PDB file of C-alpha atoms in Angstrom:
ATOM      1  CA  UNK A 224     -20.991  82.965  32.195  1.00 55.00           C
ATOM      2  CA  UNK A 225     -18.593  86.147  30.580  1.00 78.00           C
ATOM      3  CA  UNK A 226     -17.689  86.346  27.762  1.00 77.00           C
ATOM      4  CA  UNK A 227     -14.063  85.109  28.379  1.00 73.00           C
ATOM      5  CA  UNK A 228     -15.310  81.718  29.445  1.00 80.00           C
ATOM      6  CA  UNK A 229     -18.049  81.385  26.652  1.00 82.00           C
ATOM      7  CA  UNK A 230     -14.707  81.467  24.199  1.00 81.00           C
ATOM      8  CA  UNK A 231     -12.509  79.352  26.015  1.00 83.00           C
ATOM      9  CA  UNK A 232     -15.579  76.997  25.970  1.00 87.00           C
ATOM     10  CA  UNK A 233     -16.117  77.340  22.207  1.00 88.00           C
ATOM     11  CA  UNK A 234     -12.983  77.319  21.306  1.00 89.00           C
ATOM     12  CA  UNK A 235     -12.191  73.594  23.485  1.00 91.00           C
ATOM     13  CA  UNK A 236     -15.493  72.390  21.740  1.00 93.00           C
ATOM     14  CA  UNK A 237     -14.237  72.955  18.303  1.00 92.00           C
ATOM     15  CA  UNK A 238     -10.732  71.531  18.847  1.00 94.00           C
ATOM     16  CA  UNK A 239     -12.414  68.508  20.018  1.00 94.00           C
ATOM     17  CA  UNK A 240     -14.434  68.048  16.899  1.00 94.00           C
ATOM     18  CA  UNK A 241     -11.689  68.667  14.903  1.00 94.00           C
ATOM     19  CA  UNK A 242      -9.980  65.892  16.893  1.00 95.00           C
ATOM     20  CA  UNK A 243     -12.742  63.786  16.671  1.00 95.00           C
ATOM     21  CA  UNK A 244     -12.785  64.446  13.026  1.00 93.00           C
ATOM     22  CA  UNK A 245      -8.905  63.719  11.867  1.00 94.00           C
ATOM     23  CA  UNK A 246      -9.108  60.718  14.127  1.00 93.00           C
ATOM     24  CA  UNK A 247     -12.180  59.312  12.595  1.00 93.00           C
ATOM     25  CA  UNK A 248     -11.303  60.220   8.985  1.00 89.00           C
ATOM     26  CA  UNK A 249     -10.152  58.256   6.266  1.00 85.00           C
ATOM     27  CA  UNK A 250     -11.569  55.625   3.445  1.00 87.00           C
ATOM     28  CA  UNK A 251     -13.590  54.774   1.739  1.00 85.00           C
ATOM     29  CA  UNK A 252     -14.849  58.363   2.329  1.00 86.00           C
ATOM     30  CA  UNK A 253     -11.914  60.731   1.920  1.00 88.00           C
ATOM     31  CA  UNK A 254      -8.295  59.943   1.801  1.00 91.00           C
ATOM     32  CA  UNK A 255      -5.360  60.832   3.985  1.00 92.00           C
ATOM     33  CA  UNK A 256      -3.896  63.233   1.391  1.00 92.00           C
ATOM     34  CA  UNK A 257      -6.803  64.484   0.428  1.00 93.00           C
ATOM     35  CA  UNK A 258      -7.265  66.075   4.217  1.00 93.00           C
ATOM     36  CA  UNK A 259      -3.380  66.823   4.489  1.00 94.00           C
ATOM     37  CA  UNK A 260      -3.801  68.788   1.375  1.00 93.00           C
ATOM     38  CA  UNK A 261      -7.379  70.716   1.916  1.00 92.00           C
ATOM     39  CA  UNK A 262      -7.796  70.877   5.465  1.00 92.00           C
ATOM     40  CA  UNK A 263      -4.690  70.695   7.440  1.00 93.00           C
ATOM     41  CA  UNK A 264      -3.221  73.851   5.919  1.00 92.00           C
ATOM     42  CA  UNK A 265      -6.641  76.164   6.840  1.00 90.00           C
ATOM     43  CA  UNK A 266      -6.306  74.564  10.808  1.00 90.00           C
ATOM     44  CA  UNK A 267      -2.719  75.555  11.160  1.00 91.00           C
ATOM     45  CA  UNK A 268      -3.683  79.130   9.764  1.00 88.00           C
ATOM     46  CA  UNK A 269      -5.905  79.763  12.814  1.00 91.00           C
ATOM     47  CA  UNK A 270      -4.755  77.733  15.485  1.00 94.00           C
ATOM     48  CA  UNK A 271      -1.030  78.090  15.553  1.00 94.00           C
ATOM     49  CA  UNK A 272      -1.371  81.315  15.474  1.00 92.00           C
ATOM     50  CA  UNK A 273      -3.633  81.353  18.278  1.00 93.00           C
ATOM     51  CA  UNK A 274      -1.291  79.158  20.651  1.00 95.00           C
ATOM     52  CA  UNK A 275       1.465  81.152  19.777  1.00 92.00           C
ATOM     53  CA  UNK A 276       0.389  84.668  20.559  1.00 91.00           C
ATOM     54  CA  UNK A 277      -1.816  83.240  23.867  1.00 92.00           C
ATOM     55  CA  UNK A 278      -0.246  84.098  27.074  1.00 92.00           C
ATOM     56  CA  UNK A 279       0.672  80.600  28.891  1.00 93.00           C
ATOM     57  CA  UNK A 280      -2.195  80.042  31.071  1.00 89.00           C
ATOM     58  CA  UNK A 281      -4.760  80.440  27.797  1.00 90.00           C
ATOM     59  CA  UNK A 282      -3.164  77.761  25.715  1.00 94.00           C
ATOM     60  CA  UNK A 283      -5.348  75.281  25.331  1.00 95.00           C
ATOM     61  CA  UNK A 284      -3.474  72.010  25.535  1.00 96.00           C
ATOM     62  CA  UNK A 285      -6.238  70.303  23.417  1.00 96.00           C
ATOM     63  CA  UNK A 286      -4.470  71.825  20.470  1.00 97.00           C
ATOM     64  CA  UNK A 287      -1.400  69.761  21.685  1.00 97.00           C
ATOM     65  CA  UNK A 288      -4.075  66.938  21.582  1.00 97.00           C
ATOM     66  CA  UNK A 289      -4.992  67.945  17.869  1.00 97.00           C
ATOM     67  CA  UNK A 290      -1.549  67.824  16.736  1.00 97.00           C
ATOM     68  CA  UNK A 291      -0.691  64.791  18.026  1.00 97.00           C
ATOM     69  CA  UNK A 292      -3.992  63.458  16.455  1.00 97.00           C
ATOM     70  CA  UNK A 293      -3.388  64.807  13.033  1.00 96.00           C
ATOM     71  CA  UNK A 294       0.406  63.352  12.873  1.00 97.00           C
ATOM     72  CA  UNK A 295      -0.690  59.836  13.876  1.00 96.00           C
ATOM     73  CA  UNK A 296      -3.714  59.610  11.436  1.00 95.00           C
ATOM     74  CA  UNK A 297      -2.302  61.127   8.346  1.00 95.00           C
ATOM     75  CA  UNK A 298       1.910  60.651   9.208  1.00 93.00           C
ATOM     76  CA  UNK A 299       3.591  60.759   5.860  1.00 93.00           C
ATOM     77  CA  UNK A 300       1.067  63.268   4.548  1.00 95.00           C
ATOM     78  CA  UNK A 301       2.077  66.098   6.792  1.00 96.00           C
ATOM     79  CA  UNK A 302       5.805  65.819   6.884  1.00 94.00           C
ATOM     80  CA  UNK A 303       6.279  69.528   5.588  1.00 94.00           C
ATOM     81  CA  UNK A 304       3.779  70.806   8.163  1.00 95.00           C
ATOM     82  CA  UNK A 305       5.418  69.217  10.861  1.00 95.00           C
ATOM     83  CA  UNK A 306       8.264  72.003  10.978  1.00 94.00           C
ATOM     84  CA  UNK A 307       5.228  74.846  10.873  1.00 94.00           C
ATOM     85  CA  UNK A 308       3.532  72.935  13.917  1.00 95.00           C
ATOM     86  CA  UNK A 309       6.847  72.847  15.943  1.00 94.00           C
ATOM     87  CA  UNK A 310       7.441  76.183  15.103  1.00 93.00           C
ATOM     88  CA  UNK A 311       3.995  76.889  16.148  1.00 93.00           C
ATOM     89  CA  UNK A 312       4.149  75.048  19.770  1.00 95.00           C
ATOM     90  CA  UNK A 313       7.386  73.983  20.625  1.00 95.00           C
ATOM     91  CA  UNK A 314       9.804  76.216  22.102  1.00 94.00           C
ATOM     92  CA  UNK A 315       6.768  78.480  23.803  1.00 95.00           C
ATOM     93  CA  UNK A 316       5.503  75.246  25.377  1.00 97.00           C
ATOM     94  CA  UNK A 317       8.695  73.594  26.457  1.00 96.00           C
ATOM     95  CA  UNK A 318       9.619  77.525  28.375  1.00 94.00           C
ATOM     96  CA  UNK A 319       5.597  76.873  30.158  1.00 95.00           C
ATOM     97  CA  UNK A 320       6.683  72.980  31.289  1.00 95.00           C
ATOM     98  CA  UNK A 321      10.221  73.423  32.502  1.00 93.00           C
ATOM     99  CA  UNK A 322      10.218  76.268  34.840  1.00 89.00           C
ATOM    100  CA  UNK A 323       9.650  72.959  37.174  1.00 89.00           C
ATOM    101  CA  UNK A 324       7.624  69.561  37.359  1.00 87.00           C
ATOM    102  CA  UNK A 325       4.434  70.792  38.567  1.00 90.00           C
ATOM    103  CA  UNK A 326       3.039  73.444  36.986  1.00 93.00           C
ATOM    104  CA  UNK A 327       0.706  72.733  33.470  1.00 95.00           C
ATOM    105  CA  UNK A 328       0.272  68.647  34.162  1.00 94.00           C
ATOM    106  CA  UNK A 329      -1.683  68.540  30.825  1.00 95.00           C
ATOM    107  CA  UNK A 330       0.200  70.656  28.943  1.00 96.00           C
ATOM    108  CA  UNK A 331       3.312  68.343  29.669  1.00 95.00           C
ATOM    109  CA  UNK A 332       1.930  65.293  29.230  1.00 95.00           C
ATOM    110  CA  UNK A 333       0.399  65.968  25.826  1.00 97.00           C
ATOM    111  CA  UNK A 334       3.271  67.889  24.576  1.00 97.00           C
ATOM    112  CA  UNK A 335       5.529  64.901  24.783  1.00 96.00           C
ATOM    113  CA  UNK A 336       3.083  62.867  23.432  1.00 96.00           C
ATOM    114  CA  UNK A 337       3.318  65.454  20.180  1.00 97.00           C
ATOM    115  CA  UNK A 338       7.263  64.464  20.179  1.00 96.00           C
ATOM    116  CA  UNK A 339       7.019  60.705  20.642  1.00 96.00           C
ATOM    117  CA  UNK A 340       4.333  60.886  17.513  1.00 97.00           C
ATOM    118  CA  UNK A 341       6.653  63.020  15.297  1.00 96.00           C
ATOM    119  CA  UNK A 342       9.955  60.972  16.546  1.00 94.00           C
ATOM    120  CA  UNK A 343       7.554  57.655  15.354  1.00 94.00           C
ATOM    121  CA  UNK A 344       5.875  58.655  12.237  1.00 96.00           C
ATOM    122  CA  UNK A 345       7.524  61.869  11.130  1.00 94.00           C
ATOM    123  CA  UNK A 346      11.172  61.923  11.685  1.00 91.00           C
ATOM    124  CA  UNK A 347      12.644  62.920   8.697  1.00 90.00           C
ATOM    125  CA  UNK A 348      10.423  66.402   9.183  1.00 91.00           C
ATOM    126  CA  UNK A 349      12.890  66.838  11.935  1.00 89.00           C
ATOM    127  CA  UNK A 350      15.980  67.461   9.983  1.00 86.00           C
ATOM    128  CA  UNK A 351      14.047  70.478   8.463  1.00 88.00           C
ATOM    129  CA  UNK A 352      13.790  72.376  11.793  1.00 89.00           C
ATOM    130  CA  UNK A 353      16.532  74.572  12.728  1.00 89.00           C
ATOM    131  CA  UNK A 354      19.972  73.672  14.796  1.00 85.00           C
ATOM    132  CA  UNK A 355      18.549  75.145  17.434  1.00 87.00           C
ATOM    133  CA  UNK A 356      15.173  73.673  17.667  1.00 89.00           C
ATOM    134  CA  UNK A 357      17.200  70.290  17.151  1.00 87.00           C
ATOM    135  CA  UNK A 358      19.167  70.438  20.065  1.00 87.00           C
ATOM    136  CA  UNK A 359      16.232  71.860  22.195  1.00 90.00           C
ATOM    137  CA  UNK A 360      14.142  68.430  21.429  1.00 91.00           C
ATOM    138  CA  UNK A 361      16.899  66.463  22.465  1.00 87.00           C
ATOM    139  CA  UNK A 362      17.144  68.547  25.557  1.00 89.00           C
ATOM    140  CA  UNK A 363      13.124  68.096  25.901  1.00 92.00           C
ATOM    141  CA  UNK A 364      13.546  64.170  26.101  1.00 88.00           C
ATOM    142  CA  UNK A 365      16.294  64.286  28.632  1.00 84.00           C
ATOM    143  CA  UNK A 366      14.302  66.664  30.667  1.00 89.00           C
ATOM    144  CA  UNK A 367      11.331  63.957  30.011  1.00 89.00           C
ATOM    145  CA  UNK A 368      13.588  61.060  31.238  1.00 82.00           C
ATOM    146  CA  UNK A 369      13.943  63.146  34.223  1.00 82.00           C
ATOM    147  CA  UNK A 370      11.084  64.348  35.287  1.00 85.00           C
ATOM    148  CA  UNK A 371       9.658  63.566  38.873  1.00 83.00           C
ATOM    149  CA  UNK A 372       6.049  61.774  36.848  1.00 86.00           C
ATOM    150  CA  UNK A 373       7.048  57.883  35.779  1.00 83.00           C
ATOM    151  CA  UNK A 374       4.710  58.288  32.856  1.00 86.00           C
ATOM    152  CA  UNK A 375       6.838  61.347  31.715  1.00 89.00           C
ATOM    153  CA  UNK A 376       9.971  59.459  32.360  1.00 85.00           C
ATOM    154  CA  UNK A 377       9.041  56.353  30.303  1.00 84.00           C
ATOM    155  CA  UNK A 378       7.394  58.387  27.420  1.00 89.00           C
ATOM    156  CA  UNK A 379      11.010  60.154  27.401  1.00 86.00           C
ATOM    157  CA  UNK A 380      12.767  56.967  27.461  1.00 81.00           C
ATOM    158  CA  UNK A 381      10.719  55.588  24.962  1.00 85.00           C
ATOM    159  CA  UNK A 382      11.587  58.512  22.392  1.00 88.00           C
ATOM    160  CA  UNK A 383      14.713  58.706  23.479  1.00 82.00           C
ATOM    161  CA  UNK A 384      15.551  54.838  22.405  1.00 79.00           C
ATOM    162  CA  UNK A 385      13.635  55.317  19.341  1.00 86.00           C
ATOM    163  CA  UNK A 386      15.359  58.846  18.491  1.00 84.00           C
ATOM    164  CA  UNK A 387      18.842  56.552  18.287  1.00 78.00           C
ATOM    165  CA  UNK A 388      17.275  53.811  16.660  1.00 80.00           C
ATOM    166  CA  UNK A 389      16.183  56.676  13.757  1.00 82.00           C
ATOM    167  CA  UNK A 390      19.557  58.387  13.441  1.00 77.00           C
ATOM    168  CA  UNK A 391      21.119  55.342  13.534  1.00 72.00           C
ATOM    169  CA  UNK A 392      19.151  54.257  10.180  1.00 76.00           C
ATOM    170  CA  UNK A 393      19.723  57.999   8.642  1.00 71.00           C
ATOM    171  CA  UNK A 394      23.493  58.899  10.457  1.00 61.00           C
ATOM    172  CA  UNK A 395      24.539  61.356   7.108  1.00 62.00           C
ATOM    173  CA  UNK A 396      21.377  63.632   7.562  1.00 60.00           C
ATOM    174  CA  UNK A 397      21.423  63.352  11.148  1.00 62.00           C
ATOM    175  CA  UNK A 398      23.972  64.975  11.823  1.00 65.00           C
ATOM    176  CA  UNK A 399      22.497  67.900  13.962  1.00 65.00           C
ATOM    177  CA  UNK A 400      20.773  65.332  16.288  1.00 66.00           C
ATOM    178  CA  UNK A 401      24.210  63.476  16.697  1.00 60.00           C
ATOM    179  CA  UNK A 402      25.840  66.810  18.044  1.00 64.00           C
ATOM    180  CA  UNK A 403      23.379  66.955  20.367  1.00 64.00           C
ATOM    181  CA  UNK A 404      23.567  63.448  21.545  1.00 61.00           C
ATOM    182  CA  UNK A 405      26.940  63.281  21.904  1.00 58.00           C
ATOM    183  CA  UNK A 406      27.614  66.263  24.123  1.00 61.00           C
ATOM    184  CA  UNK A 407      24.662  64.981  26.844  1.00 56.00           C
ATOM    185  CA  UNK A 408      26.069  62.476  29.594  1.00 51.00           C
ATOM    186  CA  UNK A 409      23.161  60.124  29.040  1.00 51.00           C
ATOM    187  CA  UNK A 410      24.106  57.477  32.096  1.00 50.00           C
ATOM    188  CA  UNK A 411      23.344  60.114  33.985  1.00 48.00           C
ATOM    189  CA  UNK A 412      20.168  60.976  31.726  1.00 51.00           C
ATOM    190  CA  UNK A 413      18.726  57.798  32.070  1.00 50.00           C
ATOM    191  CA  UNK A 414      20.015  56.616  35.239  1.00 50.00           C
ATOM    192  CA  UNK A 415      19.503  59.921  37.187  1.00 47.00           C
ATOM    193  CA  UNK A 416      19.989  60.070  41.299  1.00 43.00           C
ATOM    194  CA  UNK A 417      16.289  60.315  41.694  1.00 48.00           C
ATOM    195  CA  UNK A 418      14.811  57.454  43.086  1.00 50.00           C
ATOM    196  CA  UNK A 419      11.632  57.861  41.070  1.00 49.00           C
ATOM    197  CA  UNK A 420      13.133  55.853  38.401  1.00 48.00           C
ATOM    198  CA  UNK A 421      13.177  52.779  40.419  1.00 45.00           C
ATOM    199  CA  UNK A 422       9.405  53.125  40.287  1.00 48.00           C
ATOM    200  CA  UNK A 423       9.256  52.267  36.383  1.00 51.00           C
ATOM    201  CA  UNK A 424       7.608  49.798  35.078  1.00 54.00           C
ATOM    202  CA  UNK A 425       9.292  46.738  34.896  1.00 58.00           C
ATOM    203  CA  UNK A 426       8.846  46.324  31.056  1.00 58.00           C
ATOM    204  CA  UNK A 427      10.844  49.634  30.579  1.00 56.00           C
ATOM    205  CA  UNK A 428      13.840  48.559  32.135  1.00 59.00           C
ATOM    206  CA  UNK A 429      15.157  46.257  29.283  1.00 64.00           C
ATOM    207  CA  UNK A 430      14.360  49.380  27.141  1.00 60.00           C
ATOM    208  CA  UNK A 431      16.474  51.879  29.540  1.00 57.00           C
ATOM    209  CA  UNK A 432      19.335  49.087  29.598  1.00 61.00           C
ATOM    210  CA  UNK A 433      19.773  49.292  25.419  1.00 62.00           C
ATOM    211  CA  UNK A 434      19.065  53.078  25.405  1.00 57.00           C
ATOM    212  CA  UNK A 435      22.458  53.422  27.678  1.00 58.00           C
ATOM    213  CA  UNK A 436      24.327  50.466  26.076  1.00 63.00           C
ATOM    214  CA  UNK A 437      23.486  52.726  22.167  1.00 59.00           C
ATOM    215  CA  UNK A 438      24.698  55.691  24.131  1.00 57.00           C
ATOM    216  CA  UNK A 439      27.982  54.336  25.480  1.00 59.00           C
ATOM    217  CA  UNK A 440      28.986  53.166  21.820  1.00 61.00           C
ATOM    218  CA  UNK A 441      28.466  56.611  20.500  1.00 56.00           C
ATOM    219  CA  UNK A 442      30.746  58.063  23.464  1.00 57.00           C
ATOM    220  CA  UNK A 443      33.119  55.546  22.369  1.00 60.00           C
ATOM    221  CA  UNK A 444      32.736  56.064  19.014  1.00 53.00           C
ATOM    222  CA  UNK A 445      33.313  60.147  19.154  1.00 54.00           C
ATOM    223  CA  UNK A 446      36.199  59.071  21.445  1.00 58.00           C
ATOM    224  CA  UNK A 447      37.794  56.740  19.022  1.00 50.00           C
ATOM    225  CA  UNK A 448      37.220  59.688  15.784  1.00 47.00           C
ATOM    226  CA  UNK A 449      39.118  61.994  18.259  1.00 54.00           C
ATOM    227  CA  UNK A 450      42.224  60.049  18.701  1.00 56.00           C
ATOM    228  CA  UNK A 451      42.171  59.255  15.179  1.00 46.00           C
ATOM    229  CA  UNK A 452      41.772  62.726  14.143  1.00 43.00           C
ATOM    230  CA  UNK A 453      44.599  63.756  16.737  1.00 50.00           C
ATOM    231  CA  UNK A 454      47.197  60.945  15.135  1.00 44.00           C
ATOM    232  CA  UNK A 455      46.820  61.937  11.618  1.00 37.00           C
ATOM    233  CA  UNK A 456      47.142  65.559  12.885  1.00 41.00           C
ATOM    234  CA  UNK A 457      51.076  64.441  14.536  1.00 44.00           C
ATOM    235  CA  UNK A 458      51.218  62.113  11.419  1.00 41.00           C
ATOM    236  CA  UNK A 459      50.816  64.745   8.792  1.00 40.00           C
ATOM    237  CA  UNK A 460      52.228  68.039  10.379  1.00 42.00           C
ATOM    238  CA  UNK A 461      55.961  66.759   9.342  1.00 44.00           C
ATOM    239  CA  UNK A 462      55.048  65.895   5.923  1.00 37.00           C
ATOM    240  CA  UNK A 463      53.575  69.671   5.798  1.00 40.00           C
ATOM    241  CA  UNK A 464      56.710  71.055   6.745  1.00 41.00           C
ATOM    242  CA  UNK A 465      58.753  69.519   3.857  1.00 41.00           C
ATOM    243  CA  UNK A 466      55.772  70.745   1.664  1.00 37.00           C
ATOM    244  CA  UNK A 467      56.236  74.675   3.216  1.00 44.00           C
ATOM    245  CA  UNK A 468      57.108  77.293   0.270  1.00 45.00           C
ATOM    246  CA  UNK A 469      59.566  79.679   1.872  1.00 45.00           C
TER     247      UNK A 469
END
């Protein structure tokens, strides 16, 4: 075996026992924060920086895995490392999966797992992420919702209806995420030509069904805070005119 390989073997056998680890962790032996505080930190360090640097084809998408693990076991505890780990592996792994619907299976698959946990446990991290990276997870989901494997398309549905559920509860510090949502035709998004979406699961359908009803009533409602914003624009711009200093 090189070299090469004996790392890339190493380094997949100590992401899994960290996995194994996180996911197994907890009382009566050591508390969530307790690991948030004292370990977390020291494993973004070393493996973000890793993934980051890695040309495509040597990220490891068990550090995906990790991720995902350490957000659904500790949640609350890591919601200001949640912007570091996007940092870390979200825009260089979304540019590796959307080039087209084949290449990196496990990469894809994992990585949206890694949204749907942070849209579930750690959403208010979200709002901490720049504009940009905002709009490019909403992007990711719609891409997800279209995406040629059902399981992608239902875990994108899934976060999708749950991503309007959560800025519905929060709409005030939301507002980057409803930009975003507004300006995407999601009929379309969730109802695309494809006919692989007539292979989902029959439980998602109900699911699909609200996400596109919640959609239409935003549509309406930006459509309803235009025409009011256009009438008091006719209503006022007499009144200003008296008001004019000449």
């Amino acid at each position: 075996m090189s070299l090469v390989r004996a790392m890339k073997s190493a380094k997949k056998e100590v992401l899994r026992l960290l996995i194994t680890f996180i996911d197994n962790s907890g009382p009566p032996e050591v508390e969530p924060k307790t690991i948030a505080q004292n370990f977390i930190p020291l494993v973004l360090d070393i493996i973000i920086v890793d993934y980051q640097r890695n040309v495509d084809s040597a990220r490891d998408p068990d550090v995906l895995t990790l991720f995902t693990t350490v957000v659904n076991k500790l949640r609350s505890h890591v919601l200001d490392d949640v912007p570091r780990i996007m940092d870390g592996v979200f825009e260089c792994t979304f540019q590796m999966i959307t080039a087209n619907f084949e290449d990196y299976p496990e990469h894809r698959i994992k990585f949206f797992e890694l949204l749907q946990s942070i849209n579930m446990h750690c959403f208010s991290a979200l709002f901490n992420i720049p504009p940009k990276s905002q709009k490019l997870f909403v992007d990711s989901v719609v891409f997800a919702m279209k995406h040629t494997d059902v399981n992608i398309a239902v875990t994108g549905l899934e976060i999708l209806h749950e991503l309007l559920l959560n800025v519905g509860r929060a709409p005030n510090v939301a507002q980057g995420y409803v930009r975003s949502l507004t300006q995407i035709k999601f009929r379309d998004a969730c109802i695309p030509s494809s006919p692989h979406v007539f292979r989902l699961p029959r439980h998602c359908w109900p699911t699909m069904f609200k996400t596109v009803s919640i959609c239409e009533n935003i549509h309406q409602a930006r459509k309803h805070l235009q025409r009011a914003h256009s009438t008091i624009i006719i209503a006022v711009a007499p009144l200003a005119v008296c008001f004019t200093t000449h």
